[in-house]
Tab-separated table of C-alpha atoms in Angstrom:
chain	number	residue	atom	x	y	z
A	1	MET	CA	8.278	-20.185	-19.379
A	2	GLU	CA	8.183	-16.768	-21.037
A	3	TYR	CA	5.358	-15.813	-18.641
A	4	VAL	CA	7.376	-16.637	-15.501
A	5	ASP	CA	8.154	-12.986	-14.892
A	6	GLU	CA	7.933	-10.682	-11.860
A	7	THR	CA	5.833	-8.053	-13.624
A	8	ALA	CA	3.440	-10.629	-15.092
A	9	ALA	CA	2.968	-12.205	-11.670
A	10	LYS	CA	2.308	-8.874	-9.968
A	11	ILE	CA	-0.199	-7.847	-12.651
A	12	MET	CA	-2.148	-11.083	-12.382
A	13	VAL	CA	-2.229	-11.022	-8.578
A	14	ALA	CA	-2.896	-7.297	-8.070
A	15	ALA	CA	-5.477	-6.676	-10.823
A	16	ARG	CA	-9.094	-6.250	-9.741
A	17	PRO	CA	-12.079	-6.279	-12.127
A	18	GLY	CA	-12.231	-3.051	-14.119
A	19	ASP	CA	-8.834	-1.719	-13.065
A	20	SER	CA	-7.203	0.583	-15.580
A	21	ILE	CA	-3.693	-0.140	-16.769
A	22	ARG	CA	-2.516	2.991	-14.965
A	23	ARG	CA	-4.111	1.858	-11.701
A	24	ILE	CA	-2.412	-1.546	-11.976
A	25	ALA	CA	0.942	0.077	-12.761
A	26	GLN	CA	0.572	2.285	-9.677
A	27	LYS	CA	-0.423	-0.649	-7.472
A	28	ILE	CA	2.648	-2.685	-8.388
A	29	ASP	CA	4.992	0.326	-8.568
A	30	GLY	CA	5.806	-0.401	-12.192
A	31	SER	CA	6.313	1.763	-15.251
A	32	TYR	CA	3.172	2.329	-17.313
A	33	SER	CA	4.843	1.327	-20.579
A	34	TRP	CA	6.199	-1.943	-19.192
A	35	VAL	CA	2.860	-2.868	-17.580
A	36	TYR	CA	1.024	-1.928	-20.800
A	37	ASP	CA	3.326	-4.229	-22.769
A	38	TRP	CA	2.856	-7.129	-20.361
A	39	ILE	CA	-0.931	-6.741	-20.278
A	40	GLY	CA	-0.934	-7.056	-24.060
A	41	ARG	CA	1.080	-10.274	-23.823
A	42	LEU	CA	-1.125	-11.685	-21.057
A	43	GLU	CA	-4.203	-10.854	-23.133
A	44	ASP	CA	-2.735	-12.619	-26.160
A	45	ALA	CA	-2.176	-15.681	-23.964
A	46	GLY	CA	-5.821	-15.591	-22.865
A	47	PHE	CA	-5.011	-14.950	-19.204
A	48	ILE	CA	-6.803	-11.583	-19.080
A	49	ARG	CA	-9.119	-9.510	-21.228
A	50	ARG	CA	-9.541	-5.780	-21.714
A	51	GLU	CA	-13.083	-4.446	-21.818
A	52	ASP	CA	-13.475	-1.000	-20.209
A	53	GLY	CA	-10.764	-2.108	-17.838
A	54	VAL	CA	-8.735	-5.230	-17.134
A	55	TYR	CA	-10.351	-8.530	-16.105
A	56	ILE	CA	-8.848	-11.884	-15.172
A	57	GLU	CA	-9.887	-14.667	-17.530
A	58	LYS	CA	-7.870	-17.582	-16.130
A	59	TYR	CA	-8.223	-17.636	-12.358
A	60	ALA	CA	-6.367	-20.958	-12.171
A	61	VAL	CA	-3.327	-19.185	-13.659
A	62	ARG	CA	-3.848	-16.241	-11.320
A	63	ASP	CA	-3.870	-18.613	-8.334
A	64	ARG	CA	-0.584	-20.199	-9.422
A	65	TYR	CA	1.004	-16.754	-9.721
A	66	TYR	CA	-0.304	-15.976	-6.212
A	67	ASP	CA	1.245	-19.176	-4.824
A	68	LEU	CA	4.561	-18.325	-6.479
A	69	VAL	CA	4.661	-14.767	-5.126
A	70	ALA	CA	3.722	-15.948	-1.618
A	71	ALA	CA	6.409	-18.638	-1.681
A	72	ILE	CA	9.077	-16.140	-2.737
A	73	SER	CA	7.959	-13.715	-0.007
A	74	ARG	CA	8.334	-16.457	2.605
A	75	ALA	CA	11.816	-17.311	1.331
A	76	VAL	CA	13.098	-13.763	0.800
A	77	PRO	CA	11.720	-11.046	3.130
A	78	PRO	CA	10.136	-8.262	1.062
A	79	SER	CA	11.741	-4.868	0.645
A	80	ILE	CA	10.097	-1.682	1.898
A	81	ASP	CA	8.951	-0.894	-1.663
A	82	ASP	CA	7.411	-4.371	-1.906
A	83	GLY	CA	5.680	-3.707	1.418
A	84	TYR	CA	3.448	-1.160	-0.298
A	85	VAL	CA	2.641	-3.571	-3.147
A	86	ILE	CA	1.800	-6.742	-1.208
A	87	PRO	CA	-1.496	-5.573	0.400
A	88	HIS	CA	-2.907	-5.164	-3.125
A	89	PHE	CA	-2.571	-8.941	-3.564
A	90	ALA	CA	-5.047	-9.696	-0.750
A	91	GLY	CA	-8.209	-8.869	-2.686
A	92	MET	CA	-9.666	-7.001	0.316
A	93	THR	CA	-10.365	-3.318	0.797
A	94	PHE	CA	-7.814	-1.379	2.824
A	95	ALA	CA	-6.490	2.141	3.265
A	96	TYR	CA	-3.179	3.445	4.535
A	97	THR	CA	-3.632	5.221	7.868
A	98	LYS	CA	-1.787	6.835	10.825
A	99	ILE	CA	1.890	7.351	9.895
A	100	ASP	CA	1.223	6.013	6.411
A	101	GLY	CA	-1.750	8.325	5.913
A	102	VAL	CA	0.686	11.204	6.372
A	103	TYR	CA	3.321	9.468	4.245
A	104	VAL	CA	0.908	9.031	1.331
A	105	TRP	CA	-0.723	12.475	1.476
A	106	THR	CA	2.746	14.093	1.501
A	107	HIS	CA	3.773	11.908	-1.464
A	108	GLY	CA	6.442	10.247	0.645
A	109	GLY	CA	7.744	13.625	1.756
A	110	TYR	CA	7.361	13.033	5.492
A	111	GLN	CA	8.630	10.009	7.349
A	112	ILE	CA	8.759	9.353	11.086
A	113	ALA	CA	9.449	6.591	13.639
A	114	ARG	CA	10.634	4.000	11.099
A	115	GLY	CA	13.964	2.775	9.838
A	116	HIS	CA	15.437	0.584	7.135
A	117	ASP	CA	15.605	-2.383	9.519
A	118	ASP	CA	12.232	-1.851	11.241
A	119	TYR	CA	9.451	-0.661	8.970
A	120	PRO	CA	5.848	-1.194	10.127
A	121	ILE	CA	3.155	-0.266	7.609
A	122	PHE	CA	-0.155	0.982	9.001
A	123	ILE	CA	-3.386	-0.031	7.245
A	124	GLN	CA	-7.068	0.369	8.023
A	125	VAL	CA	-9.114	-2.769	7.361
A	126	ALA	CA	-12.722	-3.857	7.809
A	127	ASP	CA	-13.616	-5.537	11.097
A	128	GLN	CA	-14.931	-8.623	9.368
A	129	ASP	CA	-11.703	-9.050	7.374
A	130	VAL	CA	-9.207	-9.025	10.246
A	131	ASP	CA	-8.774	-12.794	10.448
A	132	GLN	CA	-8.349	-12.998	6.666
A	133	TRP	CA	-5.737	-10.247	6.715
A	134	THR	CA	-3.819	-12.006	9.473
A	135	ALA	CA	-3.930	-15.281	7.533
A	136	PHE	CA	-2.856	-13.480	4.351
A	137	PHE	CA	0.229	-11.953	5.957
A	138	ASP	CA	1.050	-15.279	7.609
A	139	GLU	CA	0.937	-16.897	4.173
A	140	PHE	CA	3.432	-14.325	2.916
A	141	GLY	CA	5.630	-14.814	5.964
A	142	ILE	CA	5.246	-11.221	7.162
A	143	PRO	CA	4.482	-10.330	10.804
A	144	SER	CA	1.302	-8.401	11.590
A	145	ARG	CA	-0.414	-7.131	14.724
A	146	ILE	CA	-3.725	-5.483	15.548
A	147	GLU	CA	-3.331	-1.858	16.650
A	148	GLU	CA	0.178	-2.375	17.967
A	149	ARG	CA	3.589	-2.273	16.408
A	150	PRO	CA	5.309	-5.687	16.157
A	151	ASP	CA	8.501	-6.056	18.148
A	152	ALA	CA	11.346	-5.867	15.644
A	153	THR	CA	13.389	-8.323	17.722
A	154	ASP	CA	10.779	-11.065	17.243
A	155	ASP	CA	11.323	-11.446	13.510
A	156	ASP	CA	14.032	-10.993	10.885
A	157	SER	CA	11.661	-9.277	8.473
A	158	THR	CA	12.154	-5.555	7.904
A	159	VAL	CA	8.525	-5.006	6.884
A	160	SER	CA	5.573	-5.650	9.191
A	161	TYR	CA	1.927	-4.559	9.233
A	162	VAL	CA	-0.223	-2.909	11.881
A	163	LEU	CA	-3.953	-3.455	11.301
A	164	PHE	CA	-6.551	-0.949	12.449
A	165	PRO	CA	-10.022	-2.534	12.191
A	166	ARG	CA	-12.937	-0.283	11.293
A	167	SER	CA	-16.634	-1.083	11.445
A	168	GLY	CA	-18.707	-0.200	8.409
A	169	ASP	CA	-17.401	0.824	5.022
A	170	ILE	CA	-13.840	2.032	4.573
A	171	THR	CA	-13.749	5.478	3.007
A	172	ARG	CA	-10.591	5.952	1.027
A	173	LYS	CA	-8.998	8.167	-1.578
A	174	TRP	CA	-6.403	7.215	-4.157
A	175	VAL	CA	-3.181	9.250	-4.047
A	176	ASP	CA	-0.295	8.301	-6.329
A	177	GLY	CA	-1.874	4.863	-6.720
A	178	ASN	CA	-2.224	4.288	-2.980
A	179	PRO	CA	-5.563	3.904	-1.160
A	180	VAL	CA	-5.482	6.194	1.870
A	181	ILE	CA	-7.876	7.469	4.537
A	182	PRO	CA	-9.429	10.876	3.719
A	183	LEU	CA	-7.292	13.967	4.181
A	184	ASP	CA	-9.495	15.290	7.008
A	185	GLU	CA	-8.940	12.087	9.019
A	186	THR	CA	-5.222	12.310	8.358
A	187	ILE	CA	-5.094	15.916	9.548
A	188	GLU	CA	-7.042	14.952	12.673
A	189	HIS	CA	-4.447	12.275	13.473
A	190	MET	CA	-1.656	14.781	12.892
A	191	LEU	CA	-3.217	17.389	15.182
A	192	GLU	CA	-3.664	14.781	17.931
A	193	ASN	CA	0.080	14.095	17.674
A	194	ARG	CA	1.138	17.587	16.707
A	195	VAL	CA	4.645	17.516	18.163
A	196	ASN	CA	5.532	14.730	15.713
A	197	TYR	CA	3.851	16.200	12.673
A	198	GLU	CA	4.378	19.979	12.721
A	199	PRO	CA	6.541	20.003	9.562
A	200	ALA	CA	4.067	17.722	7.778
A	201	LEU	CA	1.140	19.954	8.792
A	202	GLU	CA	2.894	22.830	7.094
A	203	MET	CA	3.375	20.721	3.965
A	204	ILE	CA	-0.308	19.700	3.949
A	205	ALA	CA	-1.501	23.276	4.535
A	206	ASP	CA	0.565	24.549	1.609
A	207	GLU	CA	-0.274	21.807	-0.913
A	208	TYR	CA	-3.970	21.365	-0.185
A	209	ASP	CA	-4.784	24.962	0.751
A	210	ARG	CA	-5.943	24.031	4.239
A	211	ASP	CA	-6.273	26.624	6.996
A	212	ILE	CA	-3.960	24.979	9.511
A	213	ASP	CA	-1.945	26.946	12.006
A	214	ALA	CA	1.347	25.201	11.330
A	215	THR	CA	4.814	26.658	11.405
A	216	HIS	CA	8.068	24.809	11.654
A	217	GLU	CA	11.254	26.630	12.519
A	218	ASP	CA	14.717	25.306	13.228
A	219	PRO	CA	15.285	25.889	16.963
A	220	ARG	CA	18.924	26.604	16.202
A	221	LEU	CA	17.760	29.862	14.626
A	222	ASP	CA	16.462	31.103	18.003
A	223	THR	CA	19.952	31.520	19.469
């Protein structure tokens, strides 16, 4: 029973072959030292091995952890923080996009059109994986839609997912442990919806040294 632990379960479910300990810690939003300690314990138990990265040794154990996490998610709706961890359990490639592309590239510094009781998360997925993603979120008891925001009145869950299918390979970057569409694609989305993203454009221009004509002034100063 000593291995019936939230961190152990998240490590086993989120780890992909060759992941570094730091990458796993970022995926599950855990502290490096605590994840490092648990990986050592899981290795001693023979559940995983370390060899130029972390690898699952006991997939039967991994599957039981997966079932446990899914069952808990169905019983207790996940928090917003958990909403950014759960997609890592699916074992399929994805990247945060649209509003979440901006959210990730600004390190959580810019948020728009979401609240604590209605929080859709926007992810880009491969065309061929759409049905699997839908089934995955159903298994976790979380609403999802394709290219449209779920109606918050249809479900008690705070977190939902909006899937944006993409043909071909998904190009993604890792920022703060989050897979996200490239910065150029994010900027393009922001420019197409400039009225919503002017402050974020200024943040992006400053941090990433991009030549973007972006200024944000408080209209109250124009009186």
